[in-house]
């Protein structure tokens, strides 16, 4: 049966070649779109790692200039007390510029036991940081006052960095640092990775450092956890407090919820545009396939009539036509899969192999479905051909 | 002859309405997408509000210092720009402004986000903002550090509501009261180098603009006397930068360029990777794949259509028509079909653009079809029609007279 179908296809190779090319290109386009979708979905499923509701960010930029560390610390500790004494403020924390959902990045790399790890997000955070964002502690503890005097510099890592460096073993107490680093850092805790770039971005590996005495020189943001329902009136008051205290700085207050929305927007808009474009491409291709298959079947009326006359049932005729199209699709998909499989094999774009495979399976399924739908109606029409009429035309 | 072909083409189109629909759908839709894309690119590259003298301008928006394994790259300090561009002879004027940054202001317990920009007085001469009222601040006001502001129409509406005139009124931002002296037409945020809600003299900046380090928050617009002077101005800046010492010992080179608008717009912040190459490659790949599928589809449909007419071809061949004439006829027919699809595509694009404009995805971004967009669209359409016409026509011309006639 299959041999026979292949022969039929081979006999019309020129015409089928074009159809197959079309299926192949559609597959490749769909593969790209589905892979991207699976990548976003995969990230979306991962836990956020932090609570962003009712957290505000105060950007204060350039401000207090002094060479004296003590007076610098006094200046900011007074500011901290002032803000904390406001009603509705639950907890505050001074942080480095790369707060969640900001476009700022602070990246570093290191070589650990011969393995190079790139794009590690470096955060500098205070003891109160964990409570402000309600981070999930998986192992060990967050920073506390004892860390100021510890021999090795304490560091907290997220589970992504832990996995690449220590694998399944527990990380707490281990020493971390590049191979040629003399001053290694001691891991005191492991937290759930934070999706810093929004719901759809991969939470990269990250490490957290504790602020020290000189940190205030370059810290430029404050995270403030406020009571639910704090309104613009209160925000105005907080703003005035900040602006009056820091006469030399430009102050801006942002809400993490709004920042998350705009960050997600940057991921979603290209996705939506791609989605719309590929939907229309698919409709286009479907119409084309449908037209060509329909025409082909009409042209083969004589052949079909003859088959019906010698006893083939309507169903077997339509099954033959549908399976012919499916074999065409299979041939195109084999070629397509050959190209697609190079992506996980060569590790292009650094995505997990499963994502490519899911994308591939989805697009294969989709192409099959498309071809099936497009050939069903022409197949049904062929089944309805009366042998007498068809043969008479001949 | 052409008239005859035209008549035949229309008759054929009417006969198989379903196929005609598929072809027209494919062509018009593809064209719509390409038109929206070109309208968007055109808006970003060619819309020259407020820098109307683009052909005489160069932009400096980055300085990078590179050493072994270290690199620092970003916008430039006011000191660096004013000091070094001050040594240049070719520019007639140098506008300097900071990149926009954000702050809030609170009116009647309502929060308004404001982006602000510090500029020098020449900024207003180099760029041509349309003032709906008032005027820009001058050199005197800048050196006095007067607290004056030029605001955008958008900001006027948000802050003052429907007040007819706001010049002379006070605007509070960052806990400072600024006197409004001018209102300008909005700049869309896609033009990130010039976008802002309020413009203030750099001398009122709270950050220390006298700071002598190289990196800061500023960029510069250099204006040459004539378009012919632009290459000279560019070379002068390049030579100047070669002589600039590095700031710290661990750096080896200082890089900074005075670029044309497009180059500086797509600057990647990386000295080795030109943004132009990346953007052009990405767009070409998208356009290629995107036009490939409909073209293949069209070729498929066209083959089917033409083979259906094998009897007609047979008869015409039997009466002595050469293959060339037939190929010519079918290409013309196909071009007519594509042009028809093109016209529908233009109508669809106008609709799509008005939907996009109304949705206000990016505030103040007005996309419209202009003649260059239309021209590109039509060109794409013709190439499209030609490609999808040639192969089927060639296949058809190979058809043997006898087989073609026998098929009937």
Coordinates of C-alpha atoms in Angstrom, one line a residue, chain A residues 22 25-26 28-30 33 273-289 366 370, chain B residues 25-26 29-30 33 286-295 297 384:
Chain A
X22 CA 5.9 25.1 1.2
X25 CA 9.1 26.4 5.2
X26 CA 5.9 26.5 7.2
X28 CA 10.5 26.0 10.1
X29 CA 8.5 29.2 10.8
X30 CA 6.2 27.4 13.2
X33 CA 7.4 30.5 16.9
X273 CA 3.3 40.5 16.7
X274 CA 4.9 37.2 15.8
X275 CA 1.7 35.4 16.7
X276 CA -0.4 37.6 14.5
X277 CA 2.0 37.4 11.6
X278 CA 2.4 33.6 11.8
X279 CA -1.4 33.1 12.1
X280 CA -1.9 34.9 8.8
X281 CA 1.0 33.0 7.2
X282 CA -0.6 29.7 8.3
X283 CA -4.0 30.8 7.0
X284 CA -2.3 31.7 3.7
X285 CA -0.5 28.4 3.5
X286 CA -3.7 26.5 4.5
X287 CA -5.7 28.1 1.8
X288 CA -3.0 27.4 -0.8
X289 CA -2.7 23.7 0.2
X366 CA 0.5 21.5 13.8
X370 CA -3.1 21.5 8.9
Chain B
X25 CA -5.4 37.3 0.2
X26 CA -1.8 36.2 0.2
X29 CA -1.8 40.5 3.5
X30 CA 1.9 40.2 2.9
X33 CA 2.7 43.5 7.0
X286 CA 12.4 38.5 8.7
X287 CA 11.5 39.9 5.4
X288 CA 13.0 37.0 3.5
X289 CA 11.2 34.3 5.4
X290 CA 8.1 36.3 5.5
X291 CA 7.9 36.8 1.7
X292 CA 9.2 33.3 0.9
X293 CA 6.1 31.5 2.2
X294 CA 3.5 33.6 0.3
X295 CA 5.6 33.5 -2.8
X297 CA 2.1 29.6 -2.1
X384 CA 6.6 39.3 -5.8

